[in-house]
mmCIF file of C-alpha atoms in Angstrom:
data_model
loop_
_atom_site.group_PDB
_atom_site.id
_atom_site.type_symbol
_atom_site.label_atom_id
_atom_site.label_comp_id
_atom_site.label_asym_id
_atom_site.label_seq_id
_atom_site.Cartn_x
_atom_site.Cartn_y
_atom_site.Cartn_z
ATOM 1 C CA MET A 1 -25.790 5.592 -14.344
ATOM 2 C CA ASN A 2 -22.792 5.957 -16.588
ATOM 3 C CA GLY A 3 -23.828 4.015 -19.699
ATOM 4 C CA PRO A 4 -22.214 0.634 -20.428
ATOM 5 C CA SER A 5 -19.054 1.331 -18.376
ATOM 6 C CA ARG A 6 -18.520 -0.058 -14.886
ATOM 7 C CA PRO A 7 -20.659 1.812 -12.307
ATOM 8 C CA ARG A 8 -18.476 4.127 -10.245
ATOM 9 C CA VAL A 9 -18.657 4.092 -6.462
ATOM 10 C CA LEU A 10 -17.156 6.780 -4.252
ATOM 11 C CA VAL A 11 -15.571 5.123 -1.189
ATOM 12 C CA CYS A 12 -14.482 7.288 1.719
ATOM 13 C CA ASP A 13 -12.611 5.915 4.735
ATOM 14 C CA ASP A 14 -9.490 7.171 6.510
ATOM 15 C CA GLU A 15 -8.290 3.619 7.288
ATOM 16 C CA THR A 16 -5.984 2.548 4.446
ATOM 17 C CA GLN A 17 -6.653 -1.146 5.005
ATOM 18 C CA ILE A 18 -10.434 -0.749 4.750
ATOM 19 C CA LEU A 19 -10.126 1.516 1.719
ATOM 20 C CA ARG A 20 -7.949 -1.076 -0.007
ATOM 21 C CA ALA A 21 -10.425 -3.860 0.868
ATOM 22 C CA LEU A 22 -13.342 -1.835 -0.486
ATOM 23 C CA ARG A 23 -11.529 -1.260 -3.774
ATOM 24 C CA VAL A 24 -10.958 -5.010 -4.215
ATOM 25 C CA ILE A 25 -14.527 -5.954 -3.213
ATOM 26 C CA LEU A 26 -16.015 -3.446 -5.633
ATOM 27 C CA ARG A 27 -13.661 -4.351 -8.482
ATOM 28 C CA ASP A 28 -14.466 -8.044 -8.139
ATOM 29 C CA ALA A 29 -18.199 -7.235 -8.235
ATOM 30 C CA GLY A 30 -17.916 -5.208 -11.449
ATOM 31 C CA PHE A 31 -17.678 -1.684 -9.999
ATOM 32 C CA GLU A 32 -15.018 1.002 -10.276
ATOM 33 C CA ALA A 33 -13.962 2.444 -6.914
ATOM 34 C CA LEU A 34 -13.194 6.158 -6.478
ATOM 35 C CA PRO A 35 -11.210 6.258 -3.188
ATOM 36 C CA ALA A 36 -11.060 9.193 -0.792
ATOM 37 C CA SER A 37 -9.497 9.358 2.676
ATOM 38 C CA SER A 38 -11.282 12.487 3.944
ATOM 39 C CA GLY A 39 -14.661 14.139 3.677
ATOM 40 C CA GLU A 40 -13.391 17.123 1.721
ATOM 41 C CA GLU A 41 -11.617 14.854 -0.756
ATOM 42 C CA ALA A 42 -14.845 12.866 -1.142
ATOM 43 C CA LEU A 43 -16.826 16.031 -1.883
ATOM 44 C CA ASP A 44 -14.311 17.078 -4.532
ATOM 45 C CA LEU A 45 -14.355 13.625 -6.153
ATOM 46 C CA ALA A 46 -18.138 13.513 -6.139
ATOM 47 C CA ALA A 47 -18.368 16.889 -7.863
ATOM 48 C CA VAL A 48 -15.754 16.067 -10.539
ATOM 49 C CA SER A 49 -16.402 12.372 -11.230
ATOM 50 C CA ARG A 50 -20.176 12.151 -10.642
ATOM 51 C CA PRO A 51 -20.197 8.631 -9.124
ATOM 52 C CA ASP A 52 -23.231 6.351 -9.272
ATOM 53 C CA ALA A 53 -23.187 5.612 -5.536
ATOM 54 C CA ALA A 54 -21.158 6.264 -2.388
ATOM 55 C CA ILE A 55 -19.937 4.213 0.579
ATOM 56 C CA LEU A 56 -18.864 6.453 3.461
ATOM 57 C CA ASP A 57 -17.388 5.830 6.882
ATOM 58 C CA LEU A 58 -19.088 7.771 9.672
ATOM 59 C CA VAL A 59 -15.766 8.618 11.385
ATOM 60 C CA LEU A 60 -13.523 10.805 9.219
ATOM 61 C CA PRO A 61 -10.568 13.069 10.062
ATOM 62 C CA ASP A 62 -12.183 16.351 8.981
ATOM 63 C CA ILE A 63 -15.978 16.419 8.590
ATOM 64 C CA ASP A 64 -17.918 13.449 9.945
ATOM 65 C CA GLY A 65 -19.868 11.061 7.754
ATOM 66 C CA ILE A 66 -23.223 12.482 8.803
ATOM 67 C CA GLU A 67 -22.275 15.981 7.692
ATOM 68 C CA LEU A 68 -20.810 14.507 4.505
ATOM 69 C CA CYS A 69 -24.160 12.809 3.770
ATOM 70 C CA ARG A 70 -25.983 16.071 4.364
ATOM 71 C CA ARG A 71 -23.708 18.019 2.015
ATOM 72 C CA LEU A 72 -23.909 15.405 -0.730
ATOM 73 C CA ARG A 73 -27.702 15.381 -0.459
ATOM 74 C CA GLU A 74 -27.771 19.097 -1.286
ATOM 75 C CA TRP A 75 -27.128 18.287 -4.949
ATOM 76 C CA THR A 76 -27.166 14.536 -5.652
ATOM 77 C CA GLU A 77 -29.683 11.704 -5.353
ATOM 78 C CA MET A 78 -27.138 8.905 -5.738
ATOM 79 C CA PRO A 79 -27.460 6.048 -3.217
ATOM 80 C CA VAL A 80 -25.342 6.588 -0.104
ATOM 81 C CA ILE A 81 -24.383 3.717 2.213
ATOM 82 C CA VAL A 82 -22.639 4.490 5.500
ATOM 83 C CA LEU A 83 -20.253 2.258 7.436
ATOM 84 C CA SER A 84 -20.896 2.280 11.185
ATOM 85 C CA ALA A 85 -19.579 0.653 14.336
ATOM 86 C CA VAL A 86 -21.384 -2.240 16.003
ATOM 87 C CA GLY A 87 -24.189 -1.059 18.280
ATOM 88 C CA ASP A 88 -24.064 2.598 17.271
ATOM 89 C CA GLU A 89 -27.810 2.832 16.630
ATOM 90 C CA ASP A 90 -28.008 6.590 17.242
ATOM 91 C CA ALA A 91 -25.379 7.337 14.584
ATOM 92 C CA LYS A 92 -27.205 5.121 12.079
ATOM 93 C CA VAL A 93 -30.497 6.930 12.670
ATOM 94 C CA ARG A 94 -28.838 10.354 12.371
ATOM 95 C CA ALA A 95 -27.088 9.313 9.147
ATOM 96 C CA LEU A 96 -30.376 8.125 7.639
ATOM 97 C CA ALA A 97 -32.017 11.389 8.681
ATOM 98 C CA ALA A 98 -29.171 13.265 6.958
ATOM 99 C CA GLY A 99 -29.884 11.505 3.671
ATOM 100 C CA ALA A 100 -28.102 8.131 3.752
ATOM 101 C CA ASP A 101 -30.034 5.288 2.113
ATOM 102 C CA ASP A 102 -28.626 2.361 4.062
ATOM 103 C CA TYR A 103 -25.846 1.293 6.398
ATOM 104 C CA VAL A 104 -23.474 -1.629 6.839
ATOM 105 C CA THR A 105 -21.990 -2.453 10.236
ATOM 106 C CA LYS A 106 -18.253 -3.050 10.595
ATOM 107 C CA PRO A 107 -16.888 -5.667 10.278
ATOM 108 C CA PHE A 108 -18.902 -6.360 7.135
ATOM 109 C CA GLY A 109 -19.024 -9.240 4.663
ATOM 110 C CA PRO A 110 -18.336 -8.513 0.973
ATOM 111 C CA ARG A 111 -21.546 -10.249 -0.154
ATOM 112 C CA GLU A 112 -23.700 -8.199 2.204
ATOM 113 C CA LEU A 113 -22.082 -4.930 1.127
ATOM 114 C CA ILE A 114 -22.532 -5.660 -2.592
ATOM 115 C CA ALA A 115 -26.128 -6.826 -2.060
ATOM 116 C CA ARG A 116 -26.943 -3.577 -0.228
ATOM 117 C CA LEU A 117 -25.251 -1.542 -2.956
ATOM 118 C CA GLN A 118 -27.104 -3.307 -5.772
ATOM 119 C CA ALA A 119 -30.442 -3.018 -3.976
ATOM 120 C CA ASN A 120 -30.001 0.730 -3.588
ATOM 121 C CA LEU A 121 -28.844 1.216 -7.175
ATOM 122 C CA ARG A 122 -32.156 -0.296 -8.301
ATOM 123 C CA ARG A 123 -33.826 2.743 -6.746
ATOM 124 C CA ILE A 124 -32.370 5.041 -9.395
ATOM 125 C CA ASP A 125 -32.238 2.507 -12.222
ATOM 126 C CA PRO A 126 -35.232 0.276 -11.484
ATOM 127 C CA GLU A 127 -35.959 -3.006 -13.181
ATOM 128 C CA PRO A 128 -39.251 -3.264 -15.098
ATOM 129 C CA GLU A 129 -42.149 -3.613 -12.701
ATOM 130 C CA GLN A 130 -42.884 -7.228 -11.878
ATOM 131 C CA SER A 131 -46.464 -8.328 -11.404
ATOM 132 C CA LEU A 132 -45.434 -11.460 -9.498
ATOM 133 C CA ILE A 133 -42.773 -11.462 -6.786
ATOM 134 C CA GLN A 134 -41.729 -14.951 -5.760
ATOM 135 C CA THR A 135 -39.273 -15.755 -2.992
ATOM 136 C CA GLY A 136 -39.002 -19.074 -1.252
ATOM 137 C CA GLU A 137 -42.516 -20.341 -0.524
ATOM 138 C CA LEU A 138 -43.998 -16.829 -0.611
ATOM 139 C CA SER A 139 -45.742 -15.453 -3.710
ATOM 140 C CA VAL A 140 -46.982 -11.855 -3.961
ATOM 141 C CA ASP A 141 -49.126 -10.958 -6.994
ATOM 142 C CA LEU A 142 -49.177 -7.165 -7.243
ATOM 143 C CA ALA A 143 -51.740 -7.091 -10.059
ATOM 144 C CA SER A 144 -54.385 -9.242 -8.387
ATOM 145 C CA ARG A 145 -53.389 -8.181 -4.840
ATOM 146 C CA THR A 146 -53.144 -11.778 -3.707
ATOM 147 C CA VAL A 147 -50.575 -13.544 -1.554
ATOM 148 C CA ALA A 148 -49.851 -17.257 -1.239
ATOM 149 C CA LEU A 149 -47.600 -19.209 1.129
ATOM 150 C CA SER A 150 -46.656 -22.736 0.050
ATOM 151 C CA GLY A 151 -49.453 -22.593 -2.524
ATOM 152 C CA GLN A 152 -52.130 -21.656 0.011
ATOM 153 C CA GLU A 153 -53.778 -18.238 -0.266
ATOM 154 C CA VAL A 154 -53.072 -15.880 2.613
ATOM 155 C CA HIS A 155 -55.801 -13.397 3.478
ATOM 156 C CA LEU A 156 -54.386 -9.930 4.175
ATOM 157 C CA THR A 157 -56.185 -6.727 5.004
ATOM 158 C CA PRO A 158 -55.777 -3.927 2.418
ATOM 159 C CA THR A 159 -53.306 -2.134 4.706
ATOM 160 C CA GLU A 160 -51.288 -5.304 5.299
ATOM 161 C CA PHE A 161 -51.072 -5.907 1.566
ATOM 162 C CA ASP A 162 -49.983 -2.307 0.878
ATOM 163 C CA LEU A 163 -47.257 -2.669 3.512
ATOM 164 C CA LEU A 164 -46.050 -5.992 2.077
ATOM 165 C CA LYS A 165 -46.182 -4.559 -1.454
ATOM 166 C CA LEU A 166 -43.988 -1.594 -0.491
ATOM 167 C CA LEU A 167 -41.472 -3.880 1.198
ATOM 168 C CA ALA A 168 -41.450 -6.440 -1.639
ATOM 169 C CA ARG A 169 -41.042 -3.839 -4.395
ATOM 170 C CA ASN A 170 -37.957 -2.599 -2.542
ATOM 171 C CA ARG A 171 -36.567 -6.042 -1.715
ATOM 172 C CA GLY A 172 -33.117 -5.921 -0.186
ATOM 173 C CA ARG A 173 -33.326 -2.200 0.572
ATOM 174 C CA LEU A 174 -33.648 -0.786 4.047
ATOM 175 C CA MET A 175 -37.058 0.815 4.471
ATOM 176 C CA THR A 176 -37.025 3.121 7.477
ATOM 177 C CA HIS A 177 -39.996 3.460 9.803
ATOM 178 C CA ARG A 178 -40.773 6.820 8.186
ATOM 179 C CA ASP A 179 -40.500 5.385 4.640
ATOM 180 C CA LEU A 180 -43.102 2.752 5.454
ATOM 181 C CA LEU A 181 -45.426 4.935 7.502
ATOM 182 C CA THR A 182 -45.591 7.751 4.945
ATOM 183 C CA GLY A 183 -45.733 5.302 2.025
ATOM 184 C CA VAL A 184 -48.700 3.350 3.411
ATOM 185 C CA TRP A 185 -50.525 5.655 5.839
ATOM 186 C CA GLY A 186 -49.438 9.138 4.688
ATOM 187 C CA VAL A 187 -47.296 11.963 6.055
ATOM 188 C CA GLY A 188 -49.458 12.423 9.154
ATOM 189 C CA TYR A 189 -48.316 9.027 10.445
ATOM 190 C CA GLY A 190 -44.587 9.569 9.944
ATOM 191 C CA ASN A 191 -43.713 9.049 13.612
ATOM 192 C CA ASP A 192 -46.328 6.471 14.636
ATOM 193 C CA THR A 193 -44.007 3.477 14.933
ATOM 194 C CA GLN A 194 -46.479 1.677 17.224
ATOM 195 C CA VAL A 195 -48.959 1.354 14.345
ATOM 196 C CA LEU A 196 -46.207 0.056 12.068
ATOM 197 C CA ARG A 197 -44.935 -2.524 14.566
ATOM 198 C CA ALA A 198 -48.459 -3.874 15.092
ATOM 199 C CA HIS A 199 -49.012 -4.358 11.350
ATOM 200 C CA ILE A 200 -45.563 -5.915 10.866
ATOM 201 C CA ALA A 201 -46.351 -8.379 13.667
ATOM 202 C CA ASN A 202 -49.673 -9.266 11.997
ATOM 203 C CA LEU A 203 -47.971 -9.711 8.619
ATOM 204 C CA ARG A 204 -45.348 -11.983 10.099
ATOM 205 C CA ARG A 205 -47.984 -14.159 11.743
ATOM 206 C CA LYS A 206 -49.546 -14.686 8.327
ATOM 207 C CA ILE A 207 -46.569 -15.035 5.961
ATOM 208 C CA GLU A 208 -43.619 -16.331 7.964
ATOM 209 C CA PRO A 209 -43.308 -20.131 7.905
ATOM 210 C CA ASP A 210 -43.340 -20.329 11.717
ATOM 211 C CA GLY A 211 -45.953 -17.625 12.190
ATOM 212 C CA GLY A 212 -43.301 -15.067 13.047
ATOM 213 C CA ALA A 213 -42.357 -16.780 16.297
ATOM 214 C CA GLY A 214 -38.773 -17.626 15.332
ATOM 215 C CA VAL A 215 -36.367 -16.517 12.608
ATOM 216 C CA HIS A 216 -37.930 -13.963 10.290
ATOM 217 C CA ARG A 217 -37.313 -15.250 6.780
ATOM 218 C CA TYR A 218 -39.098 -12.598 4.705
ATOM 219 C CA ILE A 219 -39.435 -9.411 6.771
ATOM 220 C CA ARG A 220 -36.252 -8.686 8.686
ATOM 221 C CA THR A 221 -35.765 -6.019 11.343
ATOM 222 C CA ASP A 222 -33.028 -3.401 11.391
ATOM 223 C CA PRO A 223 -33.231 -2.575 15.126
ATOM 224 C CA GLY A 224 -34.266 0.989 15.842
ATOM 225 C CA VAL A 225 -34.275 1.895 12.153
ATOM 226 C CA GLY A 226 -36.736 -0.058 10.008
ATOM 227 C CA TYR A 227 -37.344 -3.244 8.041
ATOM 228 C CA ARG A 228 -36.293 -4.885 4.804
ATOM 229 C CA PHE A 229 -37.819 -7.580 2.611
ATOM 230 C CA ALA A 230 -35.252 -10.348 2.353
ATOM 231 C CA GLY A 231 -36.390 -11.972 -0.872
#
């Protein structure tokens, strides 16, 4: 990131109203917005200004947001968040496959957008490793590999703990099915979503306050895409 100055975020959207709103949201959260209204303009800005992150609309007047993600990924590892329409699951999956790190669905809330941005910036500028991750009534001790819910120890299998550890260490960030499968089981399991869903269901039964039967407080689902730890 760019030293002590305000982190710079490339924002690309061809709707003037949304671009203006993004500039205000980012400014109020301590970021500097670098606005672009087309994909080509965004590529030029990214090359010249070297932003710390990018927020891109998927529908642009020249090149689409998916192609823009792909071209940015050829030379930069900065976090990329895409803006997508409600229910457009296929576009979200294709954007993530092209190199996007996360997505926000329009219309979006400022707090959600900033939380997603900050979570993804931690990927490139991580905080010191925490041994103990505490959120709500859930406590995850990475050093001793123990988990407690409301002060009572929860017995996890080694695989369940590794899955929870990967989610918790990336709290707030979207972890795609492939991220989790390759991170816990290895590259040979990259497409085995059935295995992942079974372990997520087991984890929820053990760590969610209601046994995973109702609202998921700690492990939330991004339909068709992956999961995120909500601590």
